[in-house]
Coordinates of C-alpha atoms in Angstrom, one line a residue:
X1 CA 46.9 -51.2 -41.5
X2 CA 45.5 -50.9 -38.0
X3 CA 47.7 -51.5 -35.0
X4 CA 47.4 -54.2 -32.3
X5 CA 46.2 -51.5 -29.9
X6 CA 43.6 -49.8 -32.1
X7 CA 40.5 -49.0 -29.9
X8 CA 37.7 -51.5 -29.9
X9 CA 34.8 -50.9 -32.2
X10 CA 32.0 -48.7 -31.0
X11 CA 28.2 -49.3 -31.3
X12 CA 28.3 -48.4 -35.0
X13 CA 31.2 -50.7 -35.9
X14 CA 34.9 -50.1 -36.2
X15 CA 38.2 -51.3 -37.7
X16 CA 39.7 -54.7 -37.2
X17 CA 42.8 -54.5 -35.0
X18 CA 45.9 -56.4 -36.1
X19 CA 46.5 -59.7 -34.2
X20 CA 49.8 -61.7 -34.1
X21 CA 49.5 -65.2 -32.7
X22 CA 52.2 -67.9 -32.5
X23 CA 51.0 -71.4 -33.3
X24 CA 51.4 -73.8 -30.4
X25 CA 54.6 -75.9 -30.4
X26 CA 56.2 -78.2 -27.7
X27 CA 59.4 -76.3 -27.9
X28 CA 57.7 -73.0 -27.0
X29 CA 57.0 -72.1 -23.4
X30 CA 55.7 -68.6 -23.9
X31 CA 56.1 -65.6 -26.2
X32 CA 55.8 -61.8 -26.3
X33 CA 54.8 -59.6 -29.2
X34 CA 56.6 -56.2 -29.7
X35 CA 55.3 -53.6 -32.1
X36 CA 56.4 -50.2 -33.4
X37 CA 54.6 -47.0 -32.4
X38 CA 51.6 -46.4 -34.7
X39 CA 50.2 -43.1 -35.8
X40 CA 47.1 -42.1 -33.9
X41 CA 44.7 -39.9 -35.9
X42 CA 41.0 -39.5 -36.8
X43 CA 39.7 -42.1 -39.3
X44 CA 36.9 -40.9 -41.6
X45 CA 35.9 -44.5 -42.4
X46 CA 34.7 -45.2 -38.9
X47 CA 34.3 -41.6 -37.5
X48 CA 36.7 -42.3 -34.6
X49 CA 40.3 -42.2 -33.5
X50 CA 42.4 -45.2 -34.8
X51 CA 46.1 -46.3 -34.7
X52 CA 47.5 -47.2 -38.0
X53 CA 50.7 -48.1 -40.0
X54 CA 51.4 -46.6 -43.4
X55 CA 53.2 -48.5 -46.1
X56 CA 54.9 -51.1 -43.8
X57 CA 55.3 -52.3 -40.3
X58 CA 57.5 -54.9 -38.6
X59 CA 56.5 -56.9 -35.5
X60 CA 58.8 -58.9 -33.3
X61 CA 58.2 -62.1 -31.4
X62 CA 60.3 -62.8 -28.3
X63 CA 60.1 -66.5 -27.6
X64 CA 60.8 -68.3 -24.4
X65 CA 62.0 -71.8 -25.3
X66 CA 60.7 -74.6 -23.1
X67 CA 63.3 -76.1 -20.7
X68 CA 62.8 -79.6 -22.0
X69 CA 63.1 -78.6 -25.7
X70 CA 65.5 -80.8 -27.5
X71 CA 68.4 -79.1 -29.4
X72 CA 68.0 -78.9 -33.2
X73 CA 66.0 -77.1 -35.9
X74 CA 62.4 -76.2 -35.2
X75 CA 59.9 -74.6 -37.6
X76 CA 57.6 -72.1 -36.0
X77 CA 54.6 -70.3 -37.6
X78 CA 52.7 -67.2 -36.7
X79 CA 49.3 -66.1 -37.9
X80 CA 48.7 -62.4 -38.7
X81 CA 45.2 -61.1 -39.1
X82 CA 44.8 -57.5 -40.3
X83 CA 42.7 -55.0 -42.3
X84 CA 43.8 -52.6 -44.9
X85 CA 42.0 -49.3 -45.6
X86 CA 42.4 -46.1 -47.6
X87 CA 40.8 -42.9 -46.4
X88 CA 37.7 -43.8 -48.3
X89 CA 37.2 -47.5 -48.2
X90 CA 38.3 -50.7 -46.5
X91 CA 39.0 -54.3 -47.6
X92 CA 37.7 -57.2 -45.6
X93 CA 40.1 -58.6 -42.9
X94 CA 42.7 -61.0 -44.1
X95 CA 44.8 -63.7 -42.5
X96 CA 48.4 -64.7 -43.5
X97 CA 50.8 -67.1 -42.0
X98 CA 54.5 -66.5 -41.6
X99 CA 56.9 -69.3 -40.9
X100 CA 60.5 -69.3 -39.7
X101 CA 63.2 -72.0 -38.9
X102 CA 65.1 -71.5 -35.7
X103 CA 67.9 -73.5 -34.2
X104 CA 67.7 -74.6 -30.6
X105 CA 71.2 -74.7 -29.2
X106 CA 72.5 -77.2 -26.6
X107 CA 73.7 -74.3 -24.4
X108 CA 71.6 -71.1 -23.9
X109 CA 73.1 -68.3 -26.0
X110 CA 72.4 -64.7 -25.0
X111 CA 68.9 -63.6 -26.5
X112 CA 68.9 -61.2 -29.4
X113 CA 68.1 -57.7 -28.3
X114 CA 64.7 -56.2 -29.1
X115 CA 65.2 -53.2 -31.4
X116 CA 64.8 -49.8 -29.7
X117 CA 61.5 -48.0 -30.0
X118 CA 59.3 -51.1 -29.8
X119 CA 56.6 -51.6 -27.2
X120 CA 55.5 -54.8 -25.6
X121 CA 51.9 -55.7 -26.5
X122 CA 49.6 -56.1 -23.5
X123 CA 46.7 -58.5 -24.2
X124 CA 44.7 -56.9 -21.5
X125 CA 44.2 -53.9 -23.7
X126 CA 46.6 -51.5 -21.8
X127 CA 48.7 -49.4 -24.2
X128 CA 51.0 -46.4 -23.9
X129 CA 49.3 -43.0 -23.8
X130 CA 49.2 -41.2 -27.1
X131 CA 51.6 -38.4 -27.5
X132 CA 50.4 -35.0 -26.2
X133 CA 51.0 -33.5 -29.6
X134 CA 48.4 -35.8 -31.3
X135 CA 45.8 -33.7 -33.2
X136 CA 42.4 -33.4 -31.6
X137 CA 39.7 -35.3 -33.4
X138 CA 36.2 -34.2 -34.0
X139 CA 33.9 -35.7 -31.4
X140 CA 30.5 -37.1 -32.3
X141 CA 27.6 -35.4 -30.5
X142 CA 26.4 -37.3 -27.4
X143 CA 23.1 -39.1 -27.8
X144 CA 21.6 -37.4 -24.8
X145 CA 22.4 -33.9 -26.2
X146 CA 21.1 -34.9 -29.7
X147 CA 17.7 -36.2 -28.2
X148 CA 17.4 -32.9 -26.2
X149 CA 17.9 -30.9 -29.4
X150 CA 15.4 -33.1 -31.2
X151 CA 12.8 -32.6 -28.4
X152 CA 13.5 -28.9 -28.6
X153 CA 12.9 -28.9 -32.3
X154 CA 9.6 -30.6 -31.8
X155 CA 8.5 -27.9 -29.3
X156 CA 9.7 -25.2 -31.7
X157 CA 7.7 -26.7 -34.5
X158 CA 4.5 -26.3 -32.5
X159 CA 4.7 -22.5 -33.0
X160 CA 4.8 -22.6 -36.8
X161 CA 1.9 -21.4 -38.8
X162 CA 1.2 -24.9 -40.0
X163 CA 0.8 -26.4 -36.6
X164 CA -0.3 -23.9 -34.0
X165 CA -3.7 -22.9 -35.6
X166 CA -4.5 -26.6 -35.9
X167 CA -4.4 -27.2 -32.1
X168 CA -7.8 -25.7 -31.2
X169 CA -9.5 -27.1 -34.3
X170 CA -8.2 -30.6 -33.6
X171 CA -9.0 -30.5 -29.9
X172 CA -12.6 -29.4 -30.8
X173 CA -12.8 -32.5 -32.9
X174 CA -11.8 -34.7 -30.0
X175 CA -14.2 -33.1 -27.5
X176 CA -17.2 -33.2 -29.9
X177 CA -16.7 -36.9 -30.8
X178 CA -18.7 -39.7 -29.3
X179 CA -19.9 -39.1 -25.7
X180 CA -17.9 -35.9 -25.5
X181 CA -16.6 -37.0 -22.2
X182 CA -13.1 -36.1 -21.0
X183 CA -12.0 -39.8 -21.0
X184 CA -13.1 -40.1 -24.6
X185 CA -11.2 -37.0 -25.6
X186 CA -8.0 -38.3 -23.9
X187 CA -8.3 -41.6 -25.7
X188 CA -8.8 -39.8 -29.0
X189 CA -5.8 -37.5 -28.3
X190 CA -3.6 -40.5 -27.4
X191 CA -4.5 -42.2 -30.7
X192 CA -4.0 -39.0 -32.6
X193 CA -0.5 -38.5 -31.0
X194 CA 0.3 -42.1 -31.8
X195 CA -0.3 -41.4 -35.5
X196 CA 2.2 -38.5 -35.3
X197 CA 4.8 -40.6 -33.4
X198 CA 4.4 -43.6 -35.8
X199 CA 4.9 -41.6 -38.9
X200 CA 8.0 -39.7 -37.8
X201 CA 9.6 -42.7 -36.1
X202 CA 9.0 -44.7 -39.2
X203 CA 10.8 -42.1 -41.2
X204 CA 13.8 -42.4 -38.9
X205 CA 13.6 -46.2 -38.9
X206 CA 13.5 -46.2 -42.7
X207 CA 16.7 -44.1 -42.8
X208 CA 18.4 -46.3 -40.3
X209 CA 17.3 -49.6 -42.0
X210 CA 18.2 -48.3 -45.5
X211 CA 21.7 -47.2 -44.5
X212 CA 22.7 -49.8 -41.8
X213 CA 25.0 -49.2 -38.9
X214 CA 28.2 -49.2 -40.9
X215 CA 27.0 -47.2 -43.9
X216 CA 25.6 -44.4 -41.7
X217 CA 29.1 -43.8 -40.3
X218 CA 30.8 -44.0 -43.7
X219 CA 28.2 -41.6 -45.2
X220 CA 29.3 -38.9 -42.8
X221 CA 32.7 -38.7 -44.5
X222 CA 31.3 -38.6 -48.1
X223 CA 31.7 -35.2 -49.8
X224 CA 28.5 -36.1 -51.9
X225 CA 26.4 -36.6 -48.8
X226 CA 27.8 -33.5 -47.1
X227 CA 27.1 -31.5 -50.3
X228 CA 23.5 -32.8 -50.4
X229 CA 23.0 -31.9 -46.7
X230 CA 24.3 -28.4 -47.4
X231 CA 21.8 -28.2 -50.3
X232 CA 18.9 -29.4 -48.1
X233 CA 19.8 -26.8 -45.4
X234 CA 19.9 -24.1 -48.1
X235 CA 16.6 -25.1 -49.7
X236 CA 14.8 -25.4 -46.3
X237 CA 16.3 -22.1 -45.2
X238 CA 14.9 -20.3 -48.3
X239 CA 11.5 -22.0 -47.6
X240 CA 11.4 -20.8 -44.0
X241 CA 12.3 -17.2 -45.2
X242 CA 9.2 -17.3 -47.5
X243 CA 10.9 -17.7 -50.9
X244 CA 8.6 -20.6 -51.7
X245 CA 6.4 -23.2 -50.0
X246 CA 7.1 -26.9 -49.9
X247 CA 3.8 -28.8 -50.3
X248 CA 2.8 -32.4 -50.8
X249 CA 0.4 -33.5 -53.6
X250 CA -3.2 -32.4 -52.7
X251 CA -4.6 -35.7 -54.0
X252 CA -2.7 -37.6 -51.3
X253 CA -3.9 -35.2 -48.5
X254 CA -7.5 -35.4 -49.8
X255 CA -7.6 -39.2 -49.7
X256 CA -6.1 -39.3 -46.2
X257 CA -8.6 -36.6 -45.0
X258 CA -11.5 -38.7 -46.4
X259 CA -10.2 -41.8 -44.5
X260 CA -9.9 -39.8 -41.3
X261 CA -13.5 -38.6 -41.5
X262 CA -14.8 -42.1 -41.0
X263 CA -14.3 -41.7 -37.3
X264 CA -13.3 -44.4 -34.8
X265 CA -9.9 -45.4 -33.7
X266 CA -8.5 -45.9 -37.3
X267 CA -10.0 -42.6 -38.4
X268 CA -8.3 -40.8 -35.5
X269 CA -5.0 -42.5 -36.3
X270 CA -5.2 -41.6 -39.9
X271 CA -6.1 -38.0 -38.9
X272 CA -2.7 -37.9 -37.0
X273 CA -0.9 -39.1 -40.1
X274 CA -2.7 -36.5 -42.2
X275 CA -1.9 -33.8 -39.7
X276 CA 1.8 -34.6 -40.1
X277 CA 1.7 -34.5 -43.9
X278 CA -0.4 -31.3 -44.0
X279 CA 2.1 -29.6 -41.7
X280 CA 5.1 -30.7 -43.7
X281 CA 5.8 -27.3 -45.1
X282 CA 6.7 -26.1 -41.6
X283 CA 7.9 -29.3 -40.0
X284 CA 10.0 -30.5 -42.9
X285 CA 13.0 -28.2 -42.2
X286 CA 13.2 -29.4 -38.6
X287 CA 13.0 -33.0 -39.8
X288 CA 15.7 -32.4 -42.4
X289 CA 18.0 -30.9 -39.9
X290 CA 17.6 -33.7 -37.4
X291 CA 18.0 -36.5 -40.0
X292 CA 21.1 -34.8 -41.4
X293 CA 22.6 -34.4 -37.9
X294 CA 22.0 -38.1 -37.2
X295 CA 24.0 -39.3 -40.2
X296 CA 27.2 -39.5 -38.2
X297 CA 25.7 -41.2 -35.1
X298 CA 24.7 -44.6 -34.1
X299 CA 22.3 -46.9 -36.0
X300 CA 19.3 -46.0 -33.7
X301 CA 20.0 -42.2 -33.6
X302 CA 17.6 -41.4 -36.5
X303 CA 14.9 -43.5 -34.9
X304 CA 15.4 -42.0 -31.4
X305 CA 15.7 -38.5 -32.8
X306 CA 12.4 -38.7 -34.7
X307 CA 10.8 -40.3 -31.6
X308 CA 11.8 -37.4 -29.4
X309 CA 10.8 -34.9 -32.1
X310 CA 7.3 -36.4 -32.6
X311 CA 6.7 -36.8 -28.9
X312 CA 7.3 -33.0 -28.4
X313 CA 5.3 -32.1 -31.4
X314 CA 2.3 -34.1 -30.2
X315 CA 2.5 -33.1 -26.6
X316 CA 0.1 -30.1 -26.7
X317 CA -2.7 -32.3 -28.0
X318 CA -2.4 -34.8 -25.1
X319 CA -1.9 -32.1 -22.4
X320 CA -4.9 -30.1 -23.7
X321 CA -7.0 -33.3 -23.6
X322 CA -6.1 -33.6 -19.9
X323 CA -6.9 -29.9 -19.3
X324 CA -9.3 -28.7 -21.9
X325 CA -10.0 -25.4 -20.1
X326 CA -6.5 -24.2 -21.2
X327 CA -7.8 -24.0 -24.7
X328 CA -9.5 -20.8 -23.8
X329 CA -6.3 -19.3 -22.5
X330 CA -4.2 -20.0 -25.6
X331 CA -3.2 -17.0 -27.7
X332 CA -5.0 -16.7 -31.0
X333 CA -3.1 -17.3 -34.2
X334 CA -2.6 -14.3 -36.3
X335 CA 0.1 -12.0 -37.9
X336 CA 2.5 -12.7 -35.0
X337 CA 2.9 -16.3 -36.3
X338 CA 4.3 -15.1 -39.6
X339 CA 7.0 -13.1 -37.7
X340 CA 7.8 -16.2 -35.6

């Protein structure tokens, strides 16, 4: 069960902290809640540090009786809201009510002492610092660093044998279409880049929508998911080393290529989609790595990661449309690409 001082949920969700509230009564002026020290540790259900009680926990209420309370028996009730979890799954939050009969005496007796080792709960969120011996928990990768890595992967994918040789061919297509003007080439390159960004971002959005913000975090602690990610890394690693080639059905690529040859805005957009699928043999390992790395992050991390990756991958097409003379200065593709 999670403590009263469990950290608040993050952007991807979190546990339900325990709450103890005394029902209003004319005989009660105020009250304080005391709680035992919880165990602070890393929780694989939510991928963050939590404070929990195992097996049992006792909370104490110190009640200040109102000065005008009449002597006699009084029944007070407190509502407890809590959530129970194992290291693999959680039950929905639950509410229970505890009642107690107290006797208000005519003369004020000395208050019962609060047991040693309990801490006063502070509603403003302040809590005692965790002990210095608490084990360090694994930290999730900051979003900024993840996006930087995703952008770097996109730049690295440019220099693969599936992408680099296509740059001059594709740019020649832009420059020879329509009026052949620079403005027309820039417009075509923008639409082509949009096709790349749309496809990869849709893949990230599909992963995020299919898993949801809570399931993405829970998947990170699943041994089956981690085993699958390990297998994906291994297969893609063998592919990059030349053991085999990952290809998409030729029928799909042929149909998309025919659609892109119609020209116009739609044809250029489809050409961008076709380019992505045709380069999958080289781009797939980068995508697989990014999507696997985003499993333990926030709901939008797969979407933003694919957006950064596709923006970097499509950047040379747009930049060369702005400065077409640089096409002549680019190194020619050849045997050096296989070594890269």
